C-alpha cells in the first residue's frame, strides 16, 4: 500500500525532506553568545537533559522532526539558566522528567505529564505550547516508549498546525 495514502487516511499530510544531514546538537548559550535564528521554516525548541545525549539517537530524532518541515533549536536543560529569552521556537518539546516538571510546574512523573498541553513564553513574548515526552535514553531501551514518543511528536505537529492556522 502507498505510504502517502496511509498517512492521508490517518489525517497526516505528506512531508518533504529538507536536509538529510541534521545539524549537530547546539548547547544553550549565554545571552552574549546567542545569535538569532533566521529561517523561513518554523522552529521547534527541544529541551533535553544533558546526561541524556546518545548522538546516534539524536541524529535519528533530528531527521524525523526535520521531516515535519521545521527547524530545530536544541537547549540543554539547566533549570537555573533557562529563561523564556532562550526559547526561539513556536513549540517546546521537553525530553525527560526534570525538563517536563520544570515547564509544566507539576511534580508528576513523565507518564502522567504526557498528552497534556502546557504553556510557556518564548523570546518574542508569545505564549507557546509545551509537550512533555520521555528522555531519549528511555526511548532507546523501550519499543513501547518509542511508539509513545512518535505519538508525542504527532501531537506536537497537530498542536502546532492548530495554533498556527
PDB file of C-alpha atoms in Angstrom:
ATOM      1  CA  UNK A   1       0.000   0.000   0.000  1.00  0.00           C
ATOM      2  CA  UNK A   2       1.197   3.519  -0.759  1.00  0.00           C
ATOM      3  CA  UNK A   3       2.640   5.222   2.370  1.00  0.00           C
ATOM      4  CA  UNK A   4       1.286   8.621   1.352  1.00  0.00           C
ATOM      5  CA  UNK A   5      -2.223   7.147   1.074  1.00  0.00           C
ATOM      6  CA  UNK A   6      -1.939   5.557   4.530  1.00  0.00           C
ATOM      7  CA  UNK A   7      -0.767   8.855   6.010  1.00  0.00           C
ATOM      8  CA  UNK A   8      -3.581  10.722   4.262  1.00  0.00           C
ATOM      9  CA  UNK A   9      -6.158   8.325   5.710  1.00  0.00           C
ATOM     10  CA  UNK A  10      -4.671   8.974   9.157  1.00  0.00           C
ATOM     11  CA  UNK A  11      -5.158  12.702   8.606  1.00  0.00           C
ATOM     12  CA  UNK A  12      -1.427  13.360   8.150  1.00  0.00           C
ATOM     13  CA  UNK A  13      -0.222  15.264   5.131  1.00  0.00           C
ATOM     14  CA  UNK A  14       2.895  14.150   3.297  1.00  0.00           C
ATOM     15  CA  UNK A  15       6.152  15.645   4.410  1.00  0.00           C
ATOM     16  CA  UNK A  16       9.101  16.614   2.304  1.00  0.00           C
ATOM     17  CA  UNK A  17      12.721  16.012   3.232  1.00  0.00           C
ATOM     18  CA  UNK A  18      14.581  19.313   3.574  1.00  0.00           C
ATOM     19  CA  UNK A  19      18.013  18.095   4.543  1.00  0.00           C
ATOM     20  CA  UNK A  20      19.183  14.571   5.200  1.00  0.00           C
ATOM     21  CA  UNK A  21      22.149  15.754   7.282  1.00  0.00           C
ATOM     22  CA  UNK A  22      20.858  17.118  10.596  1.00  0.00           C
ATOM     23  CA  UNK A  23      22.761  19.837  12.353  1.00  0.00           C
ATOM     24  CA  UNK A  24      24.853  18.771  15.335  1.00  0.00           C
ATOM     25  CA  UNK A  25      23.287  19.414  18.739  1.00  0.00           C
ATOM     26  CA  UNK A  26      23.521  23.001  19.922  1.00  0.00           C
ATOM     27  CA  UNK A  27      24.070  23.698  23.568  1.00  0.00           C
ATOM     28  CA  UNK A  28      22.200  26.524  25.261  1.00  0.00           C
ATOM     29  CA  UNK A  29      24.350  29.635  25.110  1.00  0.00           C
ATOM     30  CA  UNK A  30      24.566  32.661  27.307  1.00  0.00           C
ATOM     31  CA  UNK A  31      22.768  35.782  26.106  1.00  0.00           C
ATOM     32  CA  UNK A  32      26.017  37.374  24.934  1.00  0.00           C
ATOM     33  CA  UNK A  33      26.802  34.318  22.791  1.00  0.00           C
ATOM     34  CA  UNK A  34      23.332  33.888  21.306  1.00  0.00           C
ATOM     35  CA  UNK A  35      22.602  34.624  17.710  1.00  0.00           C
ATOM     36  CA  UNK A  36      19.070  34.883  16.483  1.00  0.00           C
ATOM     37  CA  UNK A  37      17.927  32.015  14.306  1.00  0.00           C
ATOM     38  CA  UNK A  38      16.788  33.420  10.984  1.00  0.00           C
ATOM     39  CA  UNK A  39      14.896  30.837   8.988  1.00  0.00           C
ATOM     40  CA  UNK A  40      11.999  30.530   6.595  1.00  0.00           C
ATOM     41  CA  UNK A  41      10.760  27.445   8.435  1.00  0.00           C
ATOM     42  CA  UNK A  42       9.058  27.272  11.824  1.00  0.00           C
ATOM     43  CA  UNK A  43      11.278  26.441  14.787  1.00  0.00           C
ATOM     44  CA  UNK A  44      10.634  23.787  17.404  1.00  0.00           C
ATOM     45  CA  UNK A  45      12.636  24.012  20.621  1.00  0.00           C
ATOM     46  CA  UNK A  46      13.745  20.667  22.011  1.00  0.00           C
ATOM     47  CA  UNK A  47      14.794  20.736  25.660  1.00  0.00           C
ATOM     48  CA  UNK A  48      16.838  17.754  26.774  1.00  0.00           C
ATOM     49  CA  UNK A  49      18.608  16.689  29.930  1.00  0.00           C
ATOM     50  CA  UNK A  50      22.376  16.870  29.470  1.00  0.00           C
ATOM     51  CA  UNK A  51      23.162  13.357  30.665  1.00  0.00           C
ATOM     52  CA  UNK A  52      20.748  12.143  28.026  1.00  0.00           C
ATOM     53  CA  UNK A  53      22.552  12.655  24.725  1.00  0.00           C
ATOM     54  CA  UNK A  54      23.218   9.454  22.757  1.00  0.00           C
ATOM     55  CA  UNK A  55      24.465  11.011  19.497  1.00  0.00           C
ATOM     56  CA  UNK A  56      23.094   8.346  17.147  1.00  0.00           C
ATOM     57  CA  UNK A  57      19.614   8.637  18.632  1.00  0.00           C
ATOM     58  CA  UNK A  58      19.655  12.423  18.399  1.00  0.00           C
ATOM     59  CA  UNK A  59      20.672  12.150  14.760  1.00  0.00           C
ATOM     60  CA  UNK A  60      17.697   9.888  14.029  1.00  0.00           C
ATOM     61  CA  UNK A  61      15.368  12.113  16.043  1.00  0.00           C
ATOM     62  CA  UNK A  62      16.584  15.182  14.127  1.00  0.00           C
ATOM     63  CA  UNK A  63      15.826  13.519  10.813  1.00  0.00           C
ATOM     64  CA  UNK A  64      12.324  12.567  11.945  1.00  0.00           C
ATOM     65  CA  UNK A  65      11.478  16.016  13.313  1.00  0.00           C
ATOM     66  CA  UNK A  66      13.024  17.919  10.406  1.00  0.00           C
ATOM     67  CA  UNK A  67      10.835  15.838   8.083  1.00  0.00           C
ATOM     68  CA  UNK A  68       7.911  17.709   9.639  1.00  0.00           C
ATOM     69  CA  UNK A  69       9.283  20.752   7.785  1.00  0.00           C
ATOM     70  CA  UNK A  70      10.636  22.577  10.836  1.00  0.00           C
ATOM     71  CA  UNK A  71      13.971  23.824  12.096  1.00  0.00           C
ATOM     72  CA  UNK A  72      15.225  22.626  15.462  1.00  0.00           C
ATOM     73  CA  UNK A  73      16.617  24.595  18.375  1.00  0.00           C
ATOM     74  CA  UNK A  74      18.262  22.360  20.974  1.00  0.00           C
ATOM     75  CA  UNK A  75      18.553  23.553  24.548  1.00  0.00           C
ATOM     76  CA  UNK A  76      20.272  21.641  27.303  1.00  0.00           C
ATOM     77  CA  UNK A  77      18.114  21.685  30.420  1.00  0.00           C
ATOM     78  CA  UNK A  78      19.726  23.711  33.166  1.00  0.00           C
ATOM     79  CA  UNK A  79      16.934  24.847  35.455  1.00  0.00           C
ATOM     80  CA  UNK A  80      18.732  27.907  36.827  1.00  0.00           C
ATOM     81  CA  UNK A  81      19.971  29.108  33.430  1.00  0.00           C
ATOM     82  CA  UNK A  82      16.910  28.511  31.239  1.00  0.00           C
ATOM     83  CA  UNK A  83      14.708  31.539  30.607  1.00  0.00           C
ATOM     84  CA  UNK A  84      11.978  32.327  28.062  1.00  0.00           C
ATOM     85  CA  UNK A  85      14.518  34.500  26.221  1.00  0.00           C
ATOM     86  CA  UNK A  86      16.422  31.296  25.355  1.00  0.00           C
ATOM     87  CA  UNK A  87      13.398  29.796  23.581  1.00  0.00           C
ATOM     88  CA  UNK A  88      13.155  30.843  19.946  1.00  0.00           C
ATOM     89  CA  UNK A  89      10.675  28.214  18.792  1.00  0.00           C
ATOM     90  CA  UNK A  90       6.923  28.217  18.374  1.00  0.00           C
ATOM     91  CA  UNK A  91       6.561  24.975  20.361  1.00  0.00           C
ATOM     92  CA  UNK A  92       8.627  23.305  23.094  1.00  0.00           C
ATOM     93  CA  UNK A  93       9.116  19.565  23.438  1.00  0.00           C
ATOM     94  CA  UNK A  94      10.662  18.504  26.747  1.00  0.00           C
ATOM     95  CA  UNK A  95      12.638  15.267  26.754  1.00  0.00           C
ATOM     96  CA  UNK A  96      12.940  13.903  30.267  1.00  0.00           C
ATOM     97  CA  UNK A  97      11.261  14.162  33.632  1.00  0.00           C
ATOM     98  CA  UNK A  98      13.139  17.166  35.084  1.00  0.00           C
ATOM     99  CA  UNK A  99      12.600  19.302  31.989  1.00  0.00           C
ATOM    100  CA  UNK A 100       8.947  18.220  31.853  1.00  0.00           C
ATOM    101  CA  UNK A 101       8.384  19.047  35.501  1.00  0.00           C
ATOM    102  CA  UNK A 102      10.096  22.424  35.114  1.00  0.00           C
ATOM    103  CA  UNK A 103       7.943  23.525  32.173  1.00  0.00           C
ATOM    104  CA  UNK A 104       4.705  22.021  33.477  1.00  0.00           C
ATOM    105  CA  UNK A 105       5.082  23.216  37.058  1.00  0.00           C
ATOM    106  CA  UNK A 106       3.958  19.741  38.163  1.00  0.00           C
ATOM    107  CA  UNK A 107       5.911  17.156  40.172  1.00  0.00           C
ATOM    108  CA  UNK A 108       4.278  14.188  38.445  1.00  0.00           C
ATOM    109  CA  UNK A 109       6.302  11.585  36.528  1.00  0.00           C
ATOM    110  CA  UNK A 110       6.634  11.821  32.752  1.00  0.00           C
ATOM    111  CA  UNK A 111       3.945   9.170  32.211  1.00  0.00           C
ATOM    112  CA  UNK A 112       1.385  11.485  33.826  1.00  0.00           C
ATOM    113  CA  UNK A 113       2.613  14.654  32.070  1.00  0.00           C
ATOM    114  CA  UNK A 114       2.458  13.195  28.563  1.00  0.00           C
ATOM    115  CA  UNK A 115      -0.503  14.087  26.342  1.00  0.00           C
ATOM    116  CA  UNK A 116      -1.219  17.226  28.397  1.00  0.00           C
ATOM    117  CA  UNK A 117      -0.607  20.629  26.853  1.00  0.00           C
ATOM    118  CA  UNK A 118       1.226  23.167  28.955  1.00  0.00           C
ATOM    119  CA  UNK A 119       2.235  26.728  28.049  1.00  0.00           C
ATOM    120  CA  UNK A 120       5.318  28.881  28.321  1.00  0.00           C
ATOM    121  CA  UNK A 121       6.597  32.053  26.689  1.00  0.00           C
ATOM    122  CA  UNK A 122       9.300  32.368  24.078  1.00  0.00           C
ATOM    123  CA  UNK A 123      11.769  35.169  23.346  1.00  0.00           C
ATOM    124  CA  UNK A 124       9.061  37.040  21.387  1.00  0.00           C
ATOM    125  CA  UNK A 125       6.726  37.056  24.436  1.00  0.00           C
ATOM    126  CA  UNK A 126       4.360  34.674  22.645  1.00  0.00           C
ATOM    127  CA  UNK A 127       2.519  32.017  24.611  1.00  0.00           C
ATOM    128  CA  UNK A 128       3.570  28.704  23.075  1.00  0.00           C
ATOM    129  CA  UNK A 129       2.562  25.095  23.738  1.00  0.00           C
ATOM    130  CA  UNK A 130       4.776  22.689  25.698  1.00  0.00           C
ATOM    131  CA  UNK A 131       4.678  18.930  25.226  1.00  0.00           C
ATOM    132  CA  UNK A 132       6.408  16.529  27.602  1.00  0.00           C
ATOM    133  CA  UNK A 133       7.926  13.248  26.430  1.00  0.00           C
ATOM    134  CA  UNK A 134      10.349  10.619  27.626  1.00  0.00           C
ATOM    135  CA  UNK A 135      14.090  11.197  27.681  1.00  0.00           C
ATOM    136  CA  UNK A 136      15.961   9.957  24.635  1.00  0.00           C
ATOM    137  CA  UNK A 137      17.811   7.439  26.832  1.00  0.00           C
ATOM    138  CA  UNK A 138      14.497   5.922  27.985  1.00  0.00           C
ATOM    139  CA  UNK A 139      13.262   5.711  24.413  1.00  0.00           C
ATOM    140  CA  UNK A 140      16.456   3.933  23.334  1.00  0.00           C
ATOM    141  CA  UNK A 141      15.710   0.978  25.576  1.00  0.00           C
ATOM    142  CA  UNK A 142      11.975   0.511  25.070  1.00  0.00           C
ATOM    143  CA  UNK A 143       9.992  -0.195  21.926  1.00  0.00           C
ATOM    144  CA  UNK A 144       6.795   0.900  23.714  1.00  0.00           C
ATOM    145  CA  UNK A 145       8.321   4.265  24.617  1.00  0.00           C
ATOM    146  CA  UNK A 146       9.486   4.732  21.014  1.00  0.00           C
ATOM    147  CA  UNK A 147       5.867   4.386  19.932  1.00  0.00           C
ATOM    148  CA  UNK A 148       4.787   6.825  22.635  1.00  0.00           C
ATOM    149  CA  UNK A 149       7.491   9.295  21.530  1.00  0.00           C
ATOM    150  CA  UNK A 150       6.123   9.063  17.991  1.00  0.00           C
ATOM    151  CA  UNK A 151       2.639   9.764  19.390  1.00  0.00           C
ATOM    152  CA  UNK A 152       4.073  12.800  21.225  1.00  0.00           C
ATOM    153  CA  UNK A 153       5.651  14.085  18.006  1.00  0.00           C
ATOM    154  CA  UNK A 154       2.367  13.662  16.117  1.00  0.00           C
ATOM    155  CA  UNK A 155       0.618  15.519  18.959  1.00  0.00           C
ATOM    156  CA  UNK A 156       3.212  18.309  18.662  1.00  0.00           C
ATOM    157  CA  UNK A 157       2.678  18.518  14.910  1.00  0.00           C
ATOM    158  CA  UNK A 158      -1.114  18.652  15.261  1.00  0.00           C
ATOM    159  CA  UNK A 159      -0.970  21.227  18.066  1.00  0.00           C
ATOM    160  CA  UNK A 160       1.458  23.333  16.051  1.00  0.00           C
ATOM    161  CA  UNK A 161      -0.754  23.207  12.955  1.00  0.00           C
ATOM    162  CA  UNK A 162      -3.851  24.065  15.031  1.00  0.00           C
ATOM    163  CA  UNK A 163      -2.183  27.006  16.804  1.00  0.00           C
ATOM    164  CA  UNK A 164      -0.605  28.447  13.662  1.00  0.00           C
ATOM    165  CA  UNK A 165      -3.703  28.287  11.460  1.00  0.00           C
TER     166      UNK A 165
END
